[in-house]
């Protein structure tokens, strides 16, 4: 525990993960185990009952020290299973929103389904005559790709309702100078992206790994969690999106962009001082994050809840390493007899995760990733067409290391196969010793890869619950995904169709941190 706290708060007093001194709430010295556990366990009555489920909540109580904590009603959490459900829910909620629609996504597609979604938002703006506020955050590079793109798709909203609509485009600070000049569209996206997937309607939230485009609405499998009537959590994420929007470009009705009014030209993403941008952006996110953490910390003492939601954020290029440290803490702390199910559409675990899984953790692991036939880059043009083979090589290296360390009986890889579909699901389910169902699940945008840690803006939530119904539903969600997984063995990677081209081997050595 002390090691985890030191890692999260390891930077200088001006860095993100050191709490503002003015709050006096979350300084490292205040997190002594003897100080924290009694008051939290009093709130849960964990010591007063022999209930195994509540003891599970006690196991996760350290999360209250490192993230905002939101008690939620387990009956208000709905798990969607299919892309069509995701799309139908988006349209339905847009049709019934009253005060706000707030989206954060990598991009908005340009097909008929996307056009219908925009039309639904437009109609709702007309119906409510200025009472509805629409806030959209996309990535600048991905959202500007092609002549018809995310920017052109939402232009009618801005043109017809300029006072009610805000569209922001995040531009990574790492894409600048000569690099920005030489990298063409699509290739410039490897440098860094806005990757958070959040969809807010009034006081309800959908968190997912899915973008807003045709494939994600039809035949690209992801995960989707709907949390209804969660005003504080929705406000937290709406505020986070607003903070990111302030150091992003604002899209204007005429299609051009400008810096946010509150952002200094000296901190321009690619023309201003790079370190100034990083420090100012980090401070804004940091202030918002710890303000929420201080409020929820006070509420946590008083609440008796069987389900908690902990938002985790990662912005590696802004020197914010929160989600990765908490994820690492979960992997390290999972005891003998527990089972971790980890899913990712793109298998590229960084060394710290691999070493923890294979050499430190005592838990059993089942990893689910995309088979080459369900990889989102299958049949892509040019160099991108080699990406499925790249992920095959990375999975093979992990498998071989597990065998070398004689961990193959404890660590298993499955490959998701579903004809006509691609696989984009990511997350984690943790079942503790003696339990039948998972008591924790991570869901959101990170793929547990190097990009998620070092390059992109990411967020996911840790859902911790002792509620039997929700635990069962989380397991059913997990089983639906894993039942389409085929166990990878040594022969899997020896098949002729799985042989990796030499040039891909070279790329995997030199550029694996870009994927």
CSV table of C-alpha atoms in Angstrom, one decimal:
chain,number,residue,atom,x,y,z
A,1,UNK,CA,0.0,0.0,0.0
A,2,UNK,CA,2.7,2.5,0.9
A,3,UNK,CA,4.6,1.7,-2.3
A,4,UNK,CA,1.5,2.4,-4.4
A,5,UNK,CA,0.8,5.7,-2.7
A,6,UNK,CA,4.5,6.7,-3.2
A,7,UNK,CA,4.3,5.7,-6.9
A,8,UNK,CA,1.1,7.7,-7.5
A,9,UNK,CA,2.4,10.7,-5.6
A,10,UNK,CA,6.0,10.3,-6.7
A,11,UNK,CA,6.4,13.6,-8.6
A,12,UNK,CA,7.4,17.1,-7.4
A,13,UNK,CA,4.9,19.2,-5.4
A,14,UNK,CA,3.9,20.9,-8.7
A,15,UNK,CA,3.0,17.7,-10.4
A,16,UNK,CA,-0.5,16.3,-10.9
A,17,UNK,CA,-0.7,13.5,-8.5
A,18,UNK,CA,0.4,15.6,-5.5
A,19,UNK,CA,-2.8,17.0,-3.9
A,20,UNK,CA,-3.2,20.8,-3.5
A,21,UNK,CA,-1.9,21.8,-0.1
A,22,UNK,CA,-4.9,24.2,0.3
A,23,UNK,CA,-7.3,21.2,0.7
A,24,UNK,CA,-5.2,19.5,3.4
A,25,UNK,CA,-7.2,16.4,2.5
A,26,UNK,CA,-4.9,14.0,0.6
A,27,UNK,CA,-1.3,14.5,1.5
A,28,UNK,CA,0.6,11.3,1.7
A,29,UNK,CA,1.0,11.5,5.4
A,30,UNK,CA,-2.7,11.4,5.9
A,31,UNK,CA,-3.0,8.0,4.2
A,32,UNK,CA,-1.5,5.9,7.0
A,33,UNK,CA,-3.3,2.6,7.1
A,34,UNK,CA,-4.2,3.0,10.8
A,35,UNK,CA,-5.8,6.4,10.1
A,36,UNK,CA,-7.8,5.4,7.1
A,37,UNK,CA,-9.2,1.9,7.5
A,38,UNK,CA,-11.1,2.4,10.7
A,39,UNK,CA,-13.2,5.2,9.5
A,40,UNK,CA,-14.0,3.6,6.1
A,41,UNK,CA,-14.8,0.2,7.6
A,42,UNK,CA,-17.1,2.0,10.0
A,43,UNK,CA,-19.0,3.4,7.1
A,44,UNK,CA,-19.3,-0.1,5.5
A,45,UNK,CA,-19.8,-1.9,8.9
A,46,UNK,CA,-17.4,-4.5,7.5
A,47,UNK,CA,-16.1,-5.4,10.9
A,48,UNK,CA,-19.5,-5.7,12.4
A,49,UNK,CA,-20.7,-8.4,10.0
A,50,UNK,CA,-19.3,-11.7,8.7
A,51,UNK,CA,-20.7,-11.0,5.3
A,52,UNK,CA,-18.2,-12.1,2.7
A,53,UNK,CA,-19.3,-9.6,0.2
A,54,UNK,CA,-18.8,-6.7,2.5
A,55,UNK,CA,-15.4,-8.0,3.3
A,56,UNK,CA,-14.7,-7.8,-0.4
A,57,UNK,CA,-15.5,-4.1,-0.2
A,58,UNK,CA,-13.0,-3.8,2.6
A,59,UNK,CA,-10.3,-5.4,0.4
A,60,UNK,CA,-10.8,-2.6,-2.1
A,61,UNK,CA,-11.0,0.2,0.5
A,62,UNK,CA,-7.6,1.5,-0.5
A,63,UNK,CA,-9.1,2.8,-3.7
A,64,UNK,CA,-10.8,5.5,-1.6
A,65,UNK,CA,-7.3,6.9,-0.8
A,66,UNK,CA,-6.3,7.3,-4.5
A,67,UNK,CA,-9.4,8.2,-6.5
A,68,UNK,CA,-12.7,10.0,-6.1
A,69,UNK,CA,-15.4,7.6,-4.8
A,70,UNK,CA,-19.0,7.8,-5.9
A,71,UNK,CA,-21.6,5.6,-4.2
A,72,UNK,CA,-24.2,4.4,-6.7
A,73,UNK,CA,-27.4,2.3,-6.7
A,74,UNK,CA,-26.5,-1.1,-8.2
A,75,UNK,CA,-30.0,-1.2,-9.7
A,76,UNK,CA,-29.2,1.9,-11.7
A,77,UNK,CA,-26.3,0.2,-13.5
A,78,UNK,CA,-27.2,-1.4,-16.8
A,79,UNK,CA,-24.8,-3.4,-18.9
A,80,UNK,CA,-25.3,-3.3,-22.7
A,81,UNK,CA,-24.1,-6.3,-24.7
A,82,UNK,CA,-24.3,-5.5,-28.4
A,83,UNK,CA,-23.3,-2.5,-30.5
A,84,UNK,CA,-26.9,-2.1,-31.7
A,85,UNK,CA,-28.0,-1.6,-28.0
A,86,UNK,CA,-25.3,1.0,-27.6
A,87,UNK,CA,-26.5,3.0,-30.6
A,88,UNK,CA,-30.2,2.7,-29.7
A,89,UNK,CA,-29.4,3.9,-26.2
A,90,UNK,CA,-27.5,6.9,-27.5
A,91,UNK,CA,-30.4,7.9,-29.8
A,92,UNK,CA,-33.0,7.4,-27.1
A,93,UNK,CA,-31.1,9.4,-24.5
A,94,UNK,CA,-30.4,12.2,-26.9
A,95,UNK,CA,-34.1,12.3,-27.7
A,96,UNK,CA,-35.0,12.7,-24.0
A,97,UNK,CA,-32.2,14.9,-22.7
A,98,UNK,CA,-33.3,18.0,-21.0
A,99,UNK,CA,-30.3,20.0,-19.8
A,100,UNK,CA,-27.1,18.6,-21.3
A,101,UNK,CA,-25.6,16.2,-23.8
A,102,UNK,CA,-21.9,15.9,-23.3
A,103,UNK,CA,-19.8,13.5,-25.5
A,104,UNK,CA,-16.1,12.7,-25.4
A,105,UNK,CA,-14.9,10.4,-28.2
A,106,UNK,CA,-12.0,9.8,-30.5
A,107,UNK,CA,-14.2,10.8,-33.5
A,108,UNK,CA,-17.6,10.9,-35.0
A,109,UNK,CA,-18.1,8.8,-38.2
A,110,UNK,CA,-19.7,10.0,-41.4
A,111,UNK,CA,-22.2,7.3,-42.2
A,112,UNK,CA,-26.0,7.3,-42.1
A,113,UNK,CA,-26.3,6.1,-38.5
A,114,UNK,CA,-24.0,9.0,-37.4
A,115,UNK,CA,-26.0,11.5,-39.4
A,116,UNK,CA,-29.2,10.2,-37.8
A,117,UNK,CA,-27.6,10.7,-34.4
A,118,UNK,CA,-26.6,14.3,-35.2
A,119,UNK,CA,-30.2,14.9,-36.5
A,120,UNK,CA,-31.6,13.6,-33.2
A,121,UNK,CA,-29.4,16.1,-31.3
A,122,UNK,CA,-30.4,18.9,-33.6
A,123,UNK,CA,-34.1,18.1,-33.2
A,124,UNK,CA,-33.7,18.1,-29.4
A,125,UNK,CA,-32.0,21.5,-29.5
A,126,UNK,CA,-34.9,22.9,-31.5
A,127,UNK,CA,-37.5,21.4,-29.2
A,128,UNK,CA,-35.9,22.8,-26.0
A,129,UNK,CA,-35.2,26.2,-27.5
A,130,UNK,CA,-32.0,27.1,-25.7
A,131,UNK,CA,-32.5,25.0,-22.6
A,132,UNK,CA,-30.2,22.2,-23.7
A,133,UNK,CA,-26.4,22.5,-23.8
A,134,UNK,CA,-24.4,20.3,-26.1
A,135,UNK,CA,-20.7,19.8,-25.5
A,136,UNK,CA,-18.6,17.6,-27.8
A,137,UNK,CA,-14.9,16.7,-27.5
A,138,UNK,CA,-13.0,14.9,-30.3
A,139,UNK,CA,-9.4,14.4,-31.2
A,140,UNK,CA,-8.1,17.0,-33.6
A,141,UNK,CA,-6.1,14.7,-36.0
A,142,UNK,CA,-8.7,11.9,-36.1
A,143,UNK,CA,-11.6,14.3,-36.2
A,144,UNK,CA,-10.1,16.2,-39.2
A,145,UNK,CA,-9.2,13.2,-41.3
A,146,UNK,CA,-10.6,13.4,-44.8
A,147,UNK,CA,-12.7,16.0,-46.6
A,148,UNK,CA,-15.9,14.8,-44.8
A,149,UNK,CA,-15.0,14.2,-41.1
A,150,UNK,CA,-16.2,14.8,-37.6
A,151,UNK,CA,-15.8,18.6,-38.0
A,152,UNK,CA,-18.1,18.7,-41.0
A,153,UNK,CA,-20.6,16.3,-39.4
A,154,UNK,CA,-21.2,18.6,-36.4
A,155,UNK,CA,-20.9,21.9,-38.3
A,156,UNK,CA,-24.7,22.2,-38.7
A,157,UNK,CA,-25.2,22.1,-34.9
A,158,UNK,CA,-22.8,25.0,-34.5
A,159,UNK,CA,-24.2,27.0,-37.4
A,160,UNK,CA,-27.8,26.7,-36.2
A,161,UNK,CA,-27.3,26.7,-32.5
A,162,UNK,CA,-24.0,28.6,-31.8
A,163,UNK,CA,-24.9,29.6,-28.3
A,164,UNK,CA,-25.9,26.1,-27.2
A,165,UNK,CA,-23.2,24.0,-28.8
A,166,UNK,CA,-19.5,23.7,-28.0
A,167,UNK,CA,-17.2,21.5,-30.1
A,168,UNK,CA,-13.6,21.0,-29.0
A,169,UNK,CA,-10.7,19.3,-30.7
A,170,UNK,CA,-7.8,18.1,-28.6
A,171,UNK,CA,-4.4,18.4,-30.2
A,172,UNK,CA,-1.5,16.5,-28.7
A,173,UNK,CA,1.4,18.7,-27.5
A,174,UNK,CA,3.8,16.1,-28.9
A,175,UNK,CA,2.9,16.7,-32.5
A,176,UNK,CA,4.8,19.9,-33.4
A,177,UNK,CA,7.6,21.3,-35.5
A,178,UNK,CA,9.1,19.2,-38.2
A,179,UNK,CA,7.2,16.1,-37.1
A,180,UNK,CA,3.9,17.8,-37.6
A,181,UNK,CA,5.1,19.0,-41.0
A,182,UNK,CA,6.1,15.6,-42.4
A,183,UNK,CA,3.5,13.3,-41.0
A,184,UNK,CA,0.4,13.0,-43.2
A,185,UNK,CA,-3.1,12.4,-42.0
A,186,UNK,CA,-3.7,9.0,-40.3
A,187,UNK,CA,0.0,8.7,-39.6
A,188,UNK,CA,0.0,11.8,-37.4
A,189,UNK,CA,-2.5,10.0,-35.1
A,190,UNK,CA,0.3,7.6,-33.8
A,191,UNK,CA,1.8,10.5,-31.8
A,192,UNK,CA,-1.0,10.9,-29.4
A,193,UNK,CA,-4.8,11.1,-29.2
A,194,UNK,CA,-7.9,12.1,-27.2
A,195,UNK,CA,-9.2,8.6,-26.5
A,196,UNK,CA,-11.7,9.0,-23.7
A,197,UNK,CA,-15.2,7.6,-24.4
A,198,UNK,CA,-17.8,9.2,-22.3
A,199,UNK,CA,-21.5,10.0,-23.1
A,200,UNK,CA,-23.4,12.1,-20.6
A,201,UNK,CA,-27.2,12.9,-20.7
A,202,UNK,CA,-28.4,15.1,-17.9
A,203,UNK,CA,-27.4,13.0,-14.8
A,204,UNK,CA,-26.8,9.7,-16.5
A,205,UNK,CA,-23.5,8.4,-18.0
A,206,UNK,CA,-22.5,5.8,-20.5
A,207,UNK,CA,-18.8,4.8,-20.3
A,208,UNK,CA,-17.4,2.7,-23.0
A,209,UNK,CA,-14.4,1.9,-25.2
A,210,UNK,CA,-16.6,2.5,-28.3
A,211,UNK,CA,-16.3,5.4,-30.7
A,212,UNK,CA,-19.2,7.1,-32.5
A,213,UNK,CA,-19.1,5.4,-35.9
A,214,UNK,CA,-20.9,2.7,-37.9
A,215,UNK,CA,-18.7,-0.2,-37.0
A,216,UNK,CA,-19.1,0.5,-33.3
A,217,UNK,CA,-22.9,0.6,-33.8
A,218,UNK,CA,-23.1,-2.6,-35.8
A,219,UNK,CA,-20.4,-5.3,-35.7
A,220,UNK,CA,-17.5,-4.2,-33.6
A,221,UNK,CA,-17.7,-5.7,-30.1
A,222,UNK,CA,-17.0,-3.4,-27.2
A,223,UNK,CA,-18.2,-2.9,-23.6
A,224,UNK,CA,-20.9,-0.4,-22.5
A,225,UNK,CA,-21.9,0.5,-19.0
A,226,UNK,CA,-24.9,2.8,-18.4
A,227,UNK,CA,-25.2,4.4,-15.0
A,228,UNK,CA,-28.5,6.2,-14.4
A,229,UNK,CA,-29.2,9.1,-12.0
A,230,UNK,CA,-25.6,9.6,-11.0
A,231,UNK,CA,-25.5,13.3,-10.8
A,232,UNK,CA,-22.2,13.7,-8.9
A,233,UNK,CA,-20.4,11.2,-11.2
A,234,UNK,CA,-21.8,12.8,-14.3
A,235,UNK,CA,-20.8,16.2,-13.1
A,236,UNK,CA,-17.2,14.9,-12.4
A,237,UNK,CA,-16.9,13.7,-16.0
A,238,UNK,CA,-18.6,16.7,-17.5
A,239,UNK,CA,-16.1,18.9,-15.6
A,240,UNK,CA,-13.2,16.7,-16.8
A,241,UNK,CA,-14.3,17.1,-20.4
A,242,UNK,CA,-14.6,20.9,-19.9
A,243,UNK,CA,-11.1,21.1,-18.5
A,244,UNK,CA,-9.7,19.2,-21.5
A,245,UNK,CA,-11.7,21.4,-23.8
A,246,UNK,CA,-10.1,24.5,-22.3
A,247,UNK,CA,-6.6,23.4,-23.6
A,248,UNK,CA,-8.1,22.2,-26.9
A,249,UNK,CA,-9.1,24.0,-30.0
A,250,UNK,CA,-12.7,25.4,-30.3
A,251,UNK,CA,-14.4,24.6,-33.6
A,252,UNK,CA,-16.2,27.7,-35.0
A,253,UNK,CA,-19.4,27.8,-37.1
A,254,UNK,CA,-17.4,28.6,-40.2
A,255,UNK,CA,-15.3,25.4,-39.8
A,256,UNK,CA,-12.1,27.2,-38.6
A,257,UNK,CA,-10.6,26.7,-35.1
A,258,UNK,CA,-9.4,29.0,-32.3
A,259,UNK,CA,-7.9,28.5,-28.9
A,260,UNK,CA,-10.3,28.5,-26.0
A,261,UNK,CA,-10.8,32.0,-24.6
A,262,UNK,CA,-9.2,31.0,-21.2
A,263,UNK,CA,-6.1,29.5,-22.8
A,264,UNK,CA,-3.0,31.6,-23.4
A,265,UNK,CA,-1.4,31.8,-26.9
A,266,UNK,CA,2.0,31.2,-25.1
A,267,UNK,CA,0.7,27.7,-24.4
A,268,UNK,CA,-0.4,26.9,-27.9
A,269,UNK,CA,-0.4,23.1,-28.4
A,270,UNK,CA,2.1,23.1,-31.3
A,271,UNK,CA,3.3,26.7,-31.6
A,272,UNK,CA,3.8,27.7,-28.0
A,273,UNK,CA,6.1,26.5,-25.3
A,274,UNK,CA,5.7,22.7,-24.9
A,275,UNK,CA,6.6,22.6,-21.2
A,276,UNK,CA,4.3,25.5,-20.4
A,277,UNK,CA,1.4,23.7,-22.1
A,278,UNK,CA,2.1,20.5,-20.1
A,279,UNK,CA,2.3,22.3,-16.8
A,280,UNK,CA,-0.8,24.4,-17.3
A,281,UNK,CA,-2.9,21.6,-18.7
A,282,UNK,CA,-1.8,19.3,-15.9
A,283,UNK,CA,-2.6,21.9,-13.2
A,284,UNK,CA,-6.1,22.4,-14.5
A,285,UNK,CA,-6.9,18.7,-14.5
A,286,UNK,CA,-5.2,18.2,-11.2
A,287,UNK,CA,-7.2,21.0,-9.6
A,288,UNK,CA,-10.5,19.6,-10.9
A,289,UNK,CA,-9.5,16.0,-9.9
A,290,UNK,CA,-8.6,16.8,-6.3
A,291,UNK,CA,-11.5,19.1,-5.8
A,292,UNK,CA,-13.8,16.1,-6.6
A,293,UNK,CA,-11.7,13.8,-4.5
A,294,UNK,CA,-12.0,16.0,-1.4
A,295,UNK,CA,-15.8,16.2,-1.8
A,296,UNK,CA,-16.3,12.5,-2.3
A,297,UNK,CA,-13.9,11.7,0.6
A,298,UNK,CA,-16.1,13.5,3.0
A,299,UNK,CA,-19.2,11.8,1.6
A,300,UNK,CA,-17.6,8.3,1.8
A,301,UNK,CA,-17.4,8.3,5.5
A,302,UNK,CA,-21.1,8.8,5.9
A,303,UNK,CA,-22.4,6.5,3.1
A,304,UNK,CA,-23.4,2.9,3.5
A,305,UNK,CA,-23.3,1.6,0.0
A,306,UNK,CA,-22.9,-1.7,-1.6
A,307,UNK,CA,-21.5,-0.3,-4.9
A,308,UNK,CA,-18.9,2.3,-5.5
A,309,UNK,CA,-17.5,3.9,-8.7
A,310,UNK,CA,-13.9,5.2,-8.8
A,311,UNK,CA,-12.9,7.2,-11.9
A,312,UNK,CA,-9.3,6.6,-13.1
A,313,UNK,CA,-7.6,8.9,-15.5
A,314,UNK,CA,-4.4,8.7,-17.6
A,315,UNK,CA,-2.7,11.4,-19.6
A,316,UNK,CA,0.9,10.3,-20.0
A,317,UNK,CA,2.0,13.2,-22.2
A,318,UNK,CA,0.8,15.6,-19.5
A,319,UNK,CA,2.7,13.5,-16.9
A,320,UNK,CA,-0.5,12.2,-15.3
A,321,UNK,CA,-0.1,8.5,-14.4
A,322,UNK,CA,-3.1,7.7,-12.3
A,323,UNK,CA,-5.0,4.8,-14.0
A,324,UNK,CA,-1.8,2.8,-14.7
A,325,UNK,CA,-0.6,3.0,-11.1
A,326,UNK,CA,-4.0,1.9,-9.7
A,327,UNK,CA,-4.3,-0.9,-12.3
A,328,UNK,CA,-0.8,-2.0,-11.3
A,329,UNK,CA,-1.9,-1.9,-7.7
A,330,UNK,CA,-4.8,-4.2,-8.5
A,331,UNK,CA,-2.6,-6.7,-10.3
A,332,UNK,CA,0.0,-6.7,-7.6
A,333,UNK,CA,-2.5,-7.1,-4.7
A,334,UNK,CA,-4.7,-9.8,-6.2
A,335,UNK,CA,-4.1,-12.7,-3.8
A,336,UNK,CA,-3.7,-16.5,-4.3
A,337,UNK,CA,-7.0,-18.0,-5.2
A,338,UNK,CA,-8.3,-14.9,-7.0
A,339,UNK,CA,-8.9,-14.8,-10.8
A,340,UNK,CA,-8.2,-11.8,-13.0
A,341,UNK,CA,-9.9,-11.7,-16.4
A,342,UNK,CA,-8.1,-9.0,-18.5
A,343,UNK,CA,-9.4,-8.1,-22.0
A,344,UNK,CA,-8.0,-5.9,-24.7
A,345,UNK,CA,-8.6,-5.5,-28.4
A,346,UNK,CA,-4.9,-4.7,-28.9
A,347,UNK,CA,-2.5,-6.9,-27.0
A,348,UNK,CA,0.6,-4.9,-26.2
A,349,UNK,CA,1.1,-5.1,-22.4
A,350,UNK,CA,4.0,-2.8,-21.2
A,351,UNK,CA,6.8,-4.4,-19.3
A,352,UNK,CA,5.6,-3.3,-15.9
A,353,UNK,CA,2.2,-5.1,-16.4
A,354,UNK,CA,3.8,-8.2,-17.9
A,355,UNK,CA,6.4,-8.5,-15.1
A,356,UNK,CA,3.7,-8.1,-12.5
A,357,UNK,CA,1.4,-10.7,-14.0
A,358,UNK,CA,4.1,-13.3,-14.7
A,359,UNK,CA,6.4,-12.8,-11.7
A,360,UNK,CA,4.8,-10.9,-8.9
A,361,UNK,CA,1.0,-11.5,-8.8
A,362,UNK,CA,-0.3,-14.7,-7.2
A,363,UNK,CA,-3.7,-14.6,-9.0
A,364,UNK,CA,-4.8,-16.7,-12.0
A,365,UNK,CA,-5.1,-14.7,-15.2
A,366,UNK,CA,-7.2,-15.2,-18.3
A,367,UNK,CA,-6.4,-12.7,-21.0
A,368,UNK,CA,-8.8,-12.1,-23.9
A,369,UNK,CA,-7.6,-10.4,-27.1
A,370,UNK,CA,-8.5,-10.2,-30.7
A,371,UNK,CA,-7.7,-13.0,-33.1
A,372,UNK,CA,-6.1,-11.6,-36.3
A,373,UNK,CA,-9.5,-12.2,-38.1
A,374,UNK,CA,-11.2,-9.9,-35.6
A,375,UNK,CA,-8.5,-7.3,-35.3
A,376,UNK,CA,-9.8,-3.8,-36.3
A,377,UNK,CA,-6.9,-3.4,-38.7
A,378,UNK,CA,-7.6,-6.5,-40.7
A,379,UNK,CA,-7.2,-5.9,-44.5
A,380,UNK,CA,-6.2,-2.3,-43.8
A,381,UNK,CA,-4.3,-0.5,-46.6
A,382,UNK,CA,-0.5,0.0,-46.6
A,383,UNK,CA,1.6,-0.5,-43.5
A,384,UNK,CA,-1.5,-0.6,-41.3
A,385,UNK,CA,-2.3,-4.0,-42.9
A,386,UNK,CA,0.6,-5.5,-40.9
A,387,UNK,CA,-0.8,-4.5,-37.5
A,388,UNK,CA,-2.7,-7.7,-36.8
A,389,UNK,CA,0.6,-9.6,-37.4
A,390,UNK,CA,2.3,-7.2,-35.0
A,391,UNK,CA,-0.2,-8.0,-32.3
A,392,UNK,CA,0.3,-11.7,-33.0
A,393,UNK,CA,4.0,-11.3,-32.4
A,394,UNK,CA,3.5,-9.4,-29.1
A,395,UNK,CA,1.1,-12.1,-27.9
A,396,UNK,CA,3.5,-14.8,-28.9
A,397,UNK,CA,6.3,-13.1,-27.0
A,398,UNK,CA,4.1,-12.9,-23.9
A,399,UNK,CA,3.1,-16.6,-24.2
A,400,UNK,CA,6.7,-17.7,-24.6
A,401,UNK,CA,7.8,-15.8,-21.6
A,402,UNK,CA,5.0,-17.4,-19.5
A,403,UNK,CA,6.1,-20.8,-20.6
A,404,UNK,CA,9.8,-20.0,-19.9
A,405,UNK,CA,8.8,-19.0,-16.4
A,406,UNK,CA,6.5,-22.0,-16.1
A,407,UNK,CA,3.5,-19.9,-15.6
A,408,UNK,CA,1.4,-21.2,-18.5
A,409,UNK,CA,-1.0,-23.0,-16.1
A,410,UNK,CA,-1.7,-19.8,-14.2
A,411,UNK,CA,-1.7,-17.4,-17.1
A,412,UNK,CA,-3.8,-18.2,-20.2
A,413,UNK,CA,-4.5,-16.3,-23.4
A,414,UNK,CA,-7.7,-16.6,-25.4
A,415,UNK,CA,-8.4,-15.1,-28.8
A,416,UNK,CA,-11.8,-13.7,-29.7
A,417,UNK,CA,-13.2,-15.1,-32.9
A,418,UNK,CA,-16.6,-14.1,-34.3
A,419,UNK,CA,-17.1,-14.3,-38.1
A,420,UNK,CA,-18.0,-11.0,-39.7
A,421,UNK,CA,-17.1,-9.0,-36.5
A,422,UNK,CA,-14.1,-7.2,-35.1
A,423,UNK,CA,-13.2,-7.1,-31.4
A,424,UNK,CA,-12.5,-3.9,-29.5
A,425,UNK,CA,-13.5,-4.8,-25.9
A,426,UNK,CA,-11.3,-4.0,-23.0
A,427,UNK,CA,-11.4,-4.1,-19.3
A,428,UNK,CA,-10.9,-6.2,-16.2
A,429,UNK,CA,-13.0,-8.4,-13.9
A,430,UNK,CA,-11.6,-9.6,-10.6
A,431,UNK,CA,-13.0,-12.4,-8.6
A,432,UNK,CA,-11.6,-12.8,-5.0
A,433,UNK,CA,-10.8,-16.1,-3.3
A,434,UNK,CA,-14.0,-17.9,-2.1
A,435,UNK,CA,-16.2,-15.8,-4.3
A,436,UNK,CA,-18.3,-17.0,-7.2
A,437,UNK,CA,-18.7,-13.7,-9.1
A,438,UNK,CA,-16.5,-10.7,-9.8
A,439,UNK,CA,-16.6,-7.9,-7.2
A,440,UNK,CA,-14.6,-5.4,-9.3
A,441,UNK,CA,-14.6,-4.5,-12.9
A,442,UNK,CA,-12.7,-1.9,-14.9
A,443,UNK,CA,-14.4,-0.5,-17.9
A,444,UNK,CA,-13.5,2.4,-20.2
A,445,UNK,CA,-11.1,3.4,-22.9
A,446,UNK,CA,-7.6,2.1,-21.9
A,447,UNK,CA,-6.3,-1.0,-23.8
A,448,UNK,CA,-3.7,-1.7,-21.1
A,449,UNK,CA,-1.0,-1.0,-23.7
A,450,UNK,CA,1.9,1.4,-24.1
A,451,UNK,CA,-0.3,3.9,-26.0
A,452,UNK,CA,-2.8,4.0,-23.1
A,453,UNK,CA,-0.1,4.7,-20.6
A,454,UNK,CA,2.2,7.1,-22.4
A,455,UNK,CA,0.4,8.8,-25.3
A,456,UNK,CA,-3.4,9.1,-25.2
A,457,UNK,CA,-5.9,10.7,-22.9
A,458,UNK,CA,-7.7,7.8,-21.2
A,459,UNK,CA,-10.3,7.2,-18.5
A,460,UNK,CA,-12.0,4.1,-17.1
A,461,UNK,CA,-14.0,3.4,-13.9
A,462,UNK,CA,-13.5,0.8,-11.3
A,463,UNK,CA,-16.9,-0.6,-10.3
A,464,UNK,CA,-16.6,-2.2,-6.9
A,465,UNK,CA,-19.7,-4.0,-5.7
A,466,UNK,CA,-21.0,-6.4,-3.1
A,467,UNK,CA,-24.5,-6.4,-4.7
A,468,UNK,CA,-25.3,-10.0,-5.8
A,469,UNK,CA,-27.4,-9.0,-8.8
A,470,UNK,CA,-24.7,-6.7,-10.2
A,471,UNK,CA,-22.0,-9.2,-9.5
A,472,UNK,CA,-23.9,-11.8,-11.5
A,473,UNK,CA,-24.6,-9.4,-14.3
A,474,UNK,CA,-20.9,-8.5,-14.5
A,475,UNK,CA,-20.0,-12.2,-14.8
A,476,UNK,CA,-22.7,-12.8,-17.5
A,477,UNK,CA,-21.1,-9.9,-19.5
A,478,UNK,CA,-17.7,-11.4,-19.1
A,479,UNK,CA,-18.8,-14.9,-20.0
A,480,UNK,CA,-20.5,-13.6,-23.2
A,481,UNK,CA,-17.2,-12.2,-24.4
A,482,UNK,CA,-15.0,-15.1,-23.2
A,483,UNK,CA,-17.2,-17.8,-24.6
A,484,UNK,CA,-16.1,-16.6,-28.1
A,485,UNK,CA,-12.4,-17.0,-27.1
A,486,UNK,CA,-10.2,-19.8,-28.2
A,487,UNK,CA,-7.3,-20.8,-26.0
A,488,UNK,CA,-3.9,-20.0,-27.5
A,489,UNK,CA,-1.3,-22.7,-27.4
A,490,UNK,CA,2.2,-23.2,-28.7
A,491,UNK,CA,0.7,-24.6,-31.9
A,492,UNK,CA,-1.4,-21.5,-32.4
A,493,UNK,CA,1.6,-19.4,-33.1
A,494,UNK,CA,3.3,-22.0,-35.2
A,495,UNK,CA,0.5,-22.2,-37.8
A,496,UNK,CA,1.5,-21.0,-41.3
A,497,UNK,CA,-1.1,-18.3,-41.4
A,498,UNK,CA,0.2,-16.9,-38.1
A,499,UNK,CA,3.8,-16.6,-39.2
A,500,UNK,CA,4.9,-12.9,-38.8
A,501,UNK,CA,6.7,-11.2,-41.7
A,502,UNK,CA,10.3,-10.1,-41.1
A,503,UNK,CA,9.4,-6.4,-41.5
A,504,UNK,CA,6.7,-6.7,-38.8
A,505,UNK,CA,9.3,-8.2,-36.5
A,506,UNK,CA,11.5,-5.2,-37.0
A,507,UNK,CA,8.6,-2.8,-36.4
A,508,UNK,CA,7.7,-4.7,-33.2
A,509,UNK,CA,11.2,-4.1,-31.8
A,510,UNK,CA,11.5,-0.4,-32.9
A,511,UNK,CA,7.9,1.0,-32.6
A,512,UNK,CA,6.0,-1.2,-30.2
A,513,UNK,CA,5.4,1.8,-27.9
A,514,UNK,CA,3.3,3.5,-30.6
A,515,UNK,CA,0.7,0.7,-30.6
